[in-house]
Short mmCIF file of C-alpha atoms and ligand atoms in Angstrom, two decimals:
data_model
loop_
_atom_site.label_atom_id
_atom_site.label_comp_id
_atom_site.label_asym_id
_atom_site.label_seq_id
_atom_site.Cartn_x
_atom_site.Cartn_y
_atom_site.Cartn_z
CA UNK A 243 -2.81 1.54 -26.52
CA UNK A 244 -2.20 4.18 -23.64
CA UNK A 245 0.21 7.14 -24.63
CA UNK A 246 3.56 7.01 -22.64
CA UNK A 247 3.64 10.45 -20.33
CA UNK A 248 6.31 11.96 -18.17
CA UNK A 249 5.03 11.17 -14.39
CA UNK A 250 5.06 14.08 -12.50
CA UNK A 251 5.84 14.37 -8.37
CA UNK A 252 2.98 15.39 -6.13
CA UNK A 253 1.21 13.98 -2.86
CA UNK A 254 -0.60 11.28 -2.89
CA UNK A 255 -3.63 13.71 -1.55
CA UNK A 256 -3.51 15.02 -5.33
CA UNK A 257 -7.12 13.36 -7.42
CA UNK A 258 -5.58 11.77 -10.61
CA UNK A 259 -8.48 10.54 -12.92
CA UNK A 260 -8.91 9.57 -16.93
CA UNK A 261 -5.70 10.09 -17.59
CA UNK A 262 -4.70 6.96 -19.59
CA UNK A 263 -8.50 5.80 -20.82
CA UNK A 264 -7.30 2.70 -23.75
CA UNK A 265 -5.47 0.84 -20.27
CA UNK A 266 -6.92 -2.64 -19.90
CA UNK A 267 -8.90 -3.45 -16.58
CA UNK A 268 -6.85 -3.88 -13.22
CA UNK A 269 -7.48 -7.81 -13.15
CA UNK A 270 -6.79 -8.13 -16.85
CA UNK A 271 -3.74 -6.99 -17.01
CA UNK A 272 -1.07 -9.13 -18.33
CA UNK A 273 2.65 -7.89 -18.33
CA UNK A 274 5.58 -10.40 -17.82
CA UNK A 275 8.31 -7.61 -19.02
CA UNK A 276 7.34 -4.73 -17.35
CA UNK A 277 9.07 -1.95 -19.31
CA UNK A 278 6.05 0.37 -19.43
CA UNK A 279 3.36 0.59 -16.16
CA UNK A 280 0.90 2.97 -15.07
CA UNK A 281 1.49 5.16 -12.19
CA UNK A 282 -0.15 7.36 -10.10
CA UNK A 283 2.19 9.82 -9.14
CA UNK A 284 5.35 9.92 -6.38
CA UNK A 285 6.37 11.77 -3.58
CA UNK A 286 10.07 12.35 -2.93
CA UNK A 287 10.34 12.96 1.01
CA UNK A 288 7.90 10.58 2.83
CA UNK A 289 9.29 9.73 6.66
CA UNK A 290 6.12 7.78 6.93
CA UNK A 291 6.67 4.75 4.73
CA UNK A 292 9.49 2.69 5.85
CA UNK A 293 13.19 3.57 7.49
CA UNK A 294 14.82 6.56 7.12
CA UNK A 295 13.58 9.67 4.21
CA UNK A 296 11.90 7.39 1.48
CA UNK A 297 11.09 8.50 -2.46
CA UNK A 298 7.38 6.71 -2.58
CA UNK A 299 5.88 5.51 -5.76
CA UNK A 300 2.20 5.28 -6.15
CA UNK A 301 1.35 2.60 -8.84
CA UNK A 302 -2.24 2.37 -9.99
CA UNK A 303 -4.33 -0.81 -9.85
CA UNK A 304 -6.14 -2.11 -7.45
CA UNK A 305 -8.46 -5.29 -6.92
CA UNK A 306 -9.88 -4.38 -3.37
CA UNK A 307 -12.01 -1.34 -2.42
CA UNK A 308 -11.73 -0.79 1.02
CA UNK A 309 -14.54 1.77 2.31
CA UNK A 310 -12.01 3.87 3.94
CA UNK A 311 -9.44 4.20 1.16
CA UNK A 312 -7.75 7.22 1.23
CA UNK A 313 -6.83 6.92 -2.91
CA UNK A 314 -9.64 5.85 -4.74
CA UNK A 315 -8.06 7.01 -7.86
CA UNK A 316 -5.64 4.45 -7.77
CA UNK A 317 -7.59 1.82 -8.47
CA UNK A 318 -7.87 1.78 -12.01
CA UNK A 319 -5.44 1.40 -14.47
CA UNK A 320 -7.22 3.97 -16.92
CA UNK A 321 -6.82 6.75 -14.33
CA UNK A 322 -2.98 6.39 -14.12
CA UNK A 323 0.21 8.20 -16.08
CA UNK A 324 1.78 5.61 -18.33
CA UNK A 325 5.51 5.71 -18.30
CA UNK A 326 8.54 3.89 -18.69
CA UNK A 327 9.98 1.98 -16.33
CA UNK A 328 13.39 4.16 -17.46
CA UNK A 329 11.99 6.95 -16.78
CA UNK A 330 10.84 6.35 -13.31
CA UNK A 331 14.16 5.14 -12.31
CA UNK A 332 15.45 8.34 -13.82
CA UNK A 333 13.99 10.11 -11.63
CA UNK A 334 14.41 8.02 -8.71
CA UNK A 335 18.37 8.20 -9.28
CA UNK A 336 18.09 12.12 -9.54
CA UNK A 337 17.15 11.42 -5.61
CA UNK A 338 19.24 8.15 -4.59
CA UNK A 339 22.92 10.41 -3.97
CA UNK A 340 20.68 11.90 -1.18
CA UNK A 341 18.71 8.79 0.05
CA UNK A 342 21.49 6.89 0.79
CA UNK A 343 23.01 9.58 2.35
CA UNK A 344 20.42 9.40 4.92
CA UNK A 345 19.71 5.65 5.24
CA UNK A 346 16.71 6.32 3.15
CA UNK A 347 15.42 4.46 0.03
CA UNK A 348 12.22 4.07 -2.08
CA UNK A 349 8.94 2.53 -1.08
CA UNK A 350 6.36 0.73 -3.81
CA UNK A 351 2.71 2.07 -2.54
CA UNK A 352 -0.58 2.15 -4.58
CA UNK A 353 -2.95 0.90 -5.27
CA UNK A 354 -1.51 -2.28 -5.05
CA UNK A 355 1.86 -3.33 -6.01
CA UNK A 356 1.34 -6.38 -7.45
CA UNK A 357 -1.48 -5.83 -9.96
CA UNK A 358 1.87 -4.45 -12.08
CA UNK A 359 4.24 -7.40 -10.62
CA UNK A 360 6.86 -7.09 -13.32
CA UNK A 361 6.74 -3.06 -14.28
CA UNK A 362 7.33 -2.92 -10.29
CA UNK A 363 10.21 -5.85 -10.18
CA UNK A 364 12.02 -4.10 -12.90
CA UNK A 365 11.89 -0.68 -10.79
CA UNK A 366 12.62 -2.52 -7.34
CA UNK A 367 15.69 -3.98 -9.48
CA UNK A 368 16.96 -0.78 -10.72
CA UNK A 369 16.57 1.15 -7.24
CA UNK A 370 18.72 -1.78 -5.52
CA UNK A 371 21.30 -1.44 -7.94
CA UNK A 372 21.35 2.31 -7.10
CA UNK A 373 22.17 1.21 -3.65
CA UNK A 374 18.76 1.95 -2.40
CA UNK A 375 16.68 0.33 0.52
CA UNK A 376 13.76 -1.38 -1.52
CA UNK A 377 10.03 -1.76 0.05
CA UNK A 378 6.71 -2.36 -0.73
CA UNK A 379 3.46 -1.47 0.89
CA UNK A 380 0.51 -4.19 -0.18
CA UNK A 381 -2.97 -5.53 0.99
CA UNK A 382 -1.02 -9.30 0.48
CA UNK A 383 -3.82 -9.86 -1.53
CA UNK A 384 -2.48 -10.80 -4.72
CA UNK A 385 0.58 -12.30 -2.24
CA UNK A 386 0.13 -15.58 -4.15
CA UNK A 387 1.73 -13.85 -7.38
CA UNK A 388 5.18 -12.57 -5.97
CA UNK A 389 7.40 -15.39 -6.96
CA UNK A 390 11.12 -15.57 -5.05
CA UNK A 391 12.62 -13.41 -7.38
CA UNK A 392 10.61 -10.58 -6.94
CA UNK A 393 10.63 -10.83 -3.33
CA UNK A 394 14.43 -11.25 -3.58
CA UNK A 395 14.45 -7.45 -4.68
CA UNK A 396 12.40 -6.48 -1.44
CA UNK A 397 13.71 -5.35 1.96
CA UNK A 398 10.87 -4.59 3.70
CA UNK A 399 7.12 -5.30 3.10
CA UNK A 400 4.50 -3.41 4.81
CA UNK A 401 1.92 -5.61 4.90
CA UNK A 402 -1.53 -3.78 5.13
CA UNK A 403 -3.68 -6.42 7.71
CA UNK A 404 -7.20 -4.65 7.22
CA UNK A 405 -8.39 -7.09 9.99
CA UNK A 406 -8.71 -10.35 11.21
CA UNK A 407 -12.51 -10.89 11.29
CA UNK A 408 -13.09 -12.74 8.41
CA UNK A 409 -16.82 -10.68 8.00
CA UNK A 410 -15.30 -7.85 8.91
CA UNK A 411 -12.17 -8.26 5.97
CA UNK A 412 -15.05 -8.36 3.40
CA UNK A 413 -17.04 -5.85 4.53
CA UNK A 414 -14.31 -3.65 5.03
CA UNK A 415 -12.54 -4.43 1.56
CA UNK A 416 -14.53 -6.65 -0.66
CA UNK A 417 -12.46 -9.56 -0.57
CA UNK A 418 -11.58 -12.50 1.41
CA UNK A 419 -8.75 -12.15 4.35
CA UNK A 420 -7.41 -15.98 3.84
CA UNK A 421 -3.98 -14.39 0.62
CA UNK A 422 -2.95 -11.89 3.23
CA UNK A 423 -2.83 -14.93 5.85
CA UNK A 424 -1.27 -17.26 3.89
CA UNK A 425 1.08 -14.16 2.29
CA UNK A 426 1.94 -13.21 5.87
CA UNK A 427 3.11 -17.06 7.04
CA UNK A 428 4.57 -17.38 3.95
CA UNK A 429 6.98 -14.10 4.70
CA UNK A 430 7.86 -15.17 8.10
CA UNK A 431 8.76 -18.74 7.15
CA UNK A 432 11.05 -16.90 4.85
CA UNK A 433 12.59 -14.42 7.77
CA UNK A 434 11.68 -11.42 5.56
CA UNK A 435 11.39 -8.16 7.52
CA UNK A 436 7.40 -7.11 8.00
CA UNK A 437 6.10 -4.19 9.51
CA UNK A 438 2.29 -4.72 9.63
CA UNK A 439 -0.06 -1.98 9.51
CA UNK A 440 -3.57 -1.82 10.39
CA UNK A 441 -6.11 1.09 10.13
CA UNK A 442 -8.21 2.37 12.98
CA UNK A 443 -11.22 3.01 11.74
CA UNK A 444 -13.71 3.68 14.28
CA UNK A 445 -16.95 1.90 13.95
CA UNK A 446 -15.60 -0.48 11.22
CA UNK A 447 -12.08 -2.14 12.50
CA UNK A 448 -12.06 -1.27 16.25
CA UNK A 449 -13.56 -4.05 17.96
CA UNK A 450 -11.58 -5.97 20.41
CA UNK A 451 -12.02 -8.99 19.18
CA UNK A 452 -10.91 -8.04 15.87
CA UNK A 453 -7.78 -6.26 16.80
CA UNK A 454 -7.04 -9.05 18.83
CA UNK A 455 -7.05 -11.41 15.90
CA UNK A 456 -4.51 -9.92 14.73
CA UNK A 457 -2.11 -9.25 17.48
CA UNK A 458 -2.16 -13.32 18.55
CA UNK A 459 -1.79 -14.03 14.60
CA UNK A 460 1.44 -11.28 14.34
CA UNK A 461 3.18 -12.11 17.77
CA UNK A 462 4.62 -15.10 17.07
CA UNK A 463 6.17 -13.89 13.80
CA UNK A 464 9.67 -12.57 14.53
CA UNK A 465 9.97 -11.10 11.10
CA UNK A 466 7.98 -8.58 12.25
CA UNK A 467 9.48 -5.82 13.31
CA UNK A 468 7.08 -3.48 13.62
CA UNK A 469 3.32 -3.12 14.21
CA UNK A 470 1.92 0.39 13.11
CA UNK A 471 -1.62 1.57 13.73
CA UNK A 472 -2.30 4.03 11.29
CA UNK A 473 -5.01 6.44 12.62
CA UNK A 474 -8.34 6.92 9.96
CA UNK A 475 -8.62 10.28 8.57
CA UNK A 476 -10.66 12.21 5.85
CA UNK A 477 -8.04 13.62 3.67
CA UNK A 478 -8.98 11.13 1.25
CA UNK A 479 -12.76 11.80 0.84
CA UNK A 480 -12.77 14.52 -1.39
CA UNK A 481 -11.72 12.15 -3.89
CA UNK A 482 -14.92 9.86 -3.12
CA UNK A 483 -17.11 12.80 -3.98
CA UNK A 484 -14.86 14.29 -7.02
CA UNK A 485 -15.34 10.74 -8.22
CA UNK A 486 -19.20 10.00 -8.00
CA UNK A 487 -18.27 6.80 -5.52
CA UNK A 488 -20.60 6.32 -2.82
CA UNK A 489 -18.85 6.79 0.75
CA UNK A 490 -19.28 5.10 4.04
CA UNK A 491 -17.54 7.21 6.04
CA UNK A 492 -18.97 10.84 6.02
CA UNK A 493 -19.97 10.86 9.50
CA UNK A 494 -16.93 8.72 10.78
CA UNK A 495 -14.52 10.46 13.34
CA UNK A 496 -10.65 10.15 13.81
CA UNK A 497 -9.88 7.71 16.60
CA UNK A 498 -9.71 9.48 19.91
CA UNK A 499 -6.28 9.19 21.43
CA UNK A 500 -7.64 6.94 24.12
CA UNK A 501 -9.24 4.70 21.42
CA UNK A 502 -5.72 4.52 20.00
CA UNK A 503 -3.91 4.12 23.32
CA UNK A 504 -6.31 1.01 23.64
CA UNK A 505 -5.35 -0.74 20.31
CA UNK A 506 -1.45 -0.14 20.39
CA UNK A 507 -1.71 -1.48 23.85
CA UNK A 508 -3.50 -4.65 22.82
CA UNK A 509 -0.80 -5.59 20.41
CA UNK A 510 1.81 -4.63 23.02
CA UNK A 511 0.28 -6.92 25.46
CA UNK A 512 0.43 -9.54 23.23
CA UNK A 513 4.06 -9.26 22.76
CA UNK A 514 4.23 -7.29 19.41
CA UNK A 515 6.48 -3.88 19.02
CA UNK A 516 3.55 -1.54 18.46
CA UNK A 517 3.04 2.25 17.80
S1 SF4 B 198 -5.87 -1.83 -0.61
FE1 SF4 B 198 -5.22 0.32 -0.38
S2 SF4 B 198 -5.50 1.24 -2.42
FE2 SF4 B 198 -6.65 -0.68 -2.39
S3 SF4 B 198 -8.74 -0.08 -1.83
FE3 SF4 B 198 -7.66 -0.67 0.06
S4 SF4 B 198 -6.82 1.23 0.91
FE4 SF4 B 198 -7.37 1.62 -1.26
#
């Protein structure tokens, strides 16, 4: 049984390991009630992760293991701060007067949301009644597993589309592209705002071809509001080492600006709001 913890604010750039050890595996967990989850840590002015000034929540547990990931220590469970759901909306409303003065609210990021469906339901219910703007960054991986109701306390998802080569999804993450598809049609049948995101990584995700799998797969979707090509960086790979995790990525550069010129322009040209 993991030991409940105040969760403390820091950057997401912060290495967080061992810190609950007795938590079950990420794809053992089992939690319909979701009064107690496992957390990574939060960050309480991010302009990055959805509309207006944004309190972000980092929940732990994650079932893919993308080579580039900038948070490897939010895959596991064990290596998360276990805390109340009470007392992350406690500190959530210390910040909502502000956040809604500013057409802000809070953002669900991991790891992956959904690994801790109903701890995060319970939260994305609480913030809403606060007032807040409600949104959740995922993989749509475990898409199959948010049922209406939890969706029903989402805004905005921003749905992480790691690419559209199927070889190239494994490679890349581990796991098969076809629940982020099927998550993705199932979101725009429903008219429920998207902004997709998809990482440049050069070498790995930058192929034409593969970028414009996506575009022609995201165009027709007027749900989605926004495509955003999120740059690769290495402010993430000190974790890799810190951890003992092999890395991919040592000698991989930043996209040039061209390089990144290129890609937004391919979803442009295929009719998708891009940047
Ligand atoms: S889905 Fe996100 S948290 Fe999970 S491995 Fe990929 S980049 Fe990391």
């Amino acid at each position: 049984m993991s030991t409940v913890q105040p969760l403390e604010s820091g950057s997401r750039y912060d290495i967080r390991v061992g810190i609950s050890p007795d938590a079950p595996d990420e794809d053992k967990l089992k939690d319909e009630v979701g009064s107690f989850g496992y957390c990574h840590s939060y960050e309480t002015s991010s302009r990055y992760d959805g509309p207006g000034l944004r309190i972000v929540l980092f929940l732990s547990g994650c079932l893919l293991r993308c080579t580039y990931c900038h948070n490897p220590d939010t895959w596991h469970l064990k290596d998360g701060t276990y805390v109340s759901a009470d007392h992350v909306l406690k500190r959530i409303g210390d910040f909502a007067p502000a956040l809604r003065d500013v057409g802000g609210g809070l953002t669900i990021s991991g790891g992956e949301v959904m690994v801790q469906l109903a701890f995060a339901r319970r939260i994305l219910s609480g913030a809403k009644a606060m007032g807040l703007h409600t949104a959740i960054e995922t993989s749509g991986f475990l898409g199959a597993r948010a049922d209406d109701a939890f969706l029903s306390e989402v805004d905005l998802v921003l749905l992480d589309i790691k690419s559209s080569d199927p070889d190239t999804y494994r490679r890349v993450t581990g796991r098969d592209i076809a629940p982020t598809l099927r998550f993705a049609e199932r979101l725009a049948a429903m008219s429920k705002p998207v902004w997709v995101r998809f990482t440049l990584v050069p070498g790995s995700t930058d192929d034409p071809a593969n970028v414009e799998g996506i575009a022609k797969f995201v165009a027709p979707m007027k749900n989605v509001e926004w495509v955003e090509v999120q740059p690769f960086h290495q402010m993430g790979s000190f974790k890799w080492k810190a951890m003992d995790l092999e890395y991919q990525h040592h000698d991989t550069p930043s996209p040039t600006r061209e390089l990144v010129s290129r890609v937004i322009g391919q979803f442009r040209d295929a009719g998708c709001n891009a940047r």
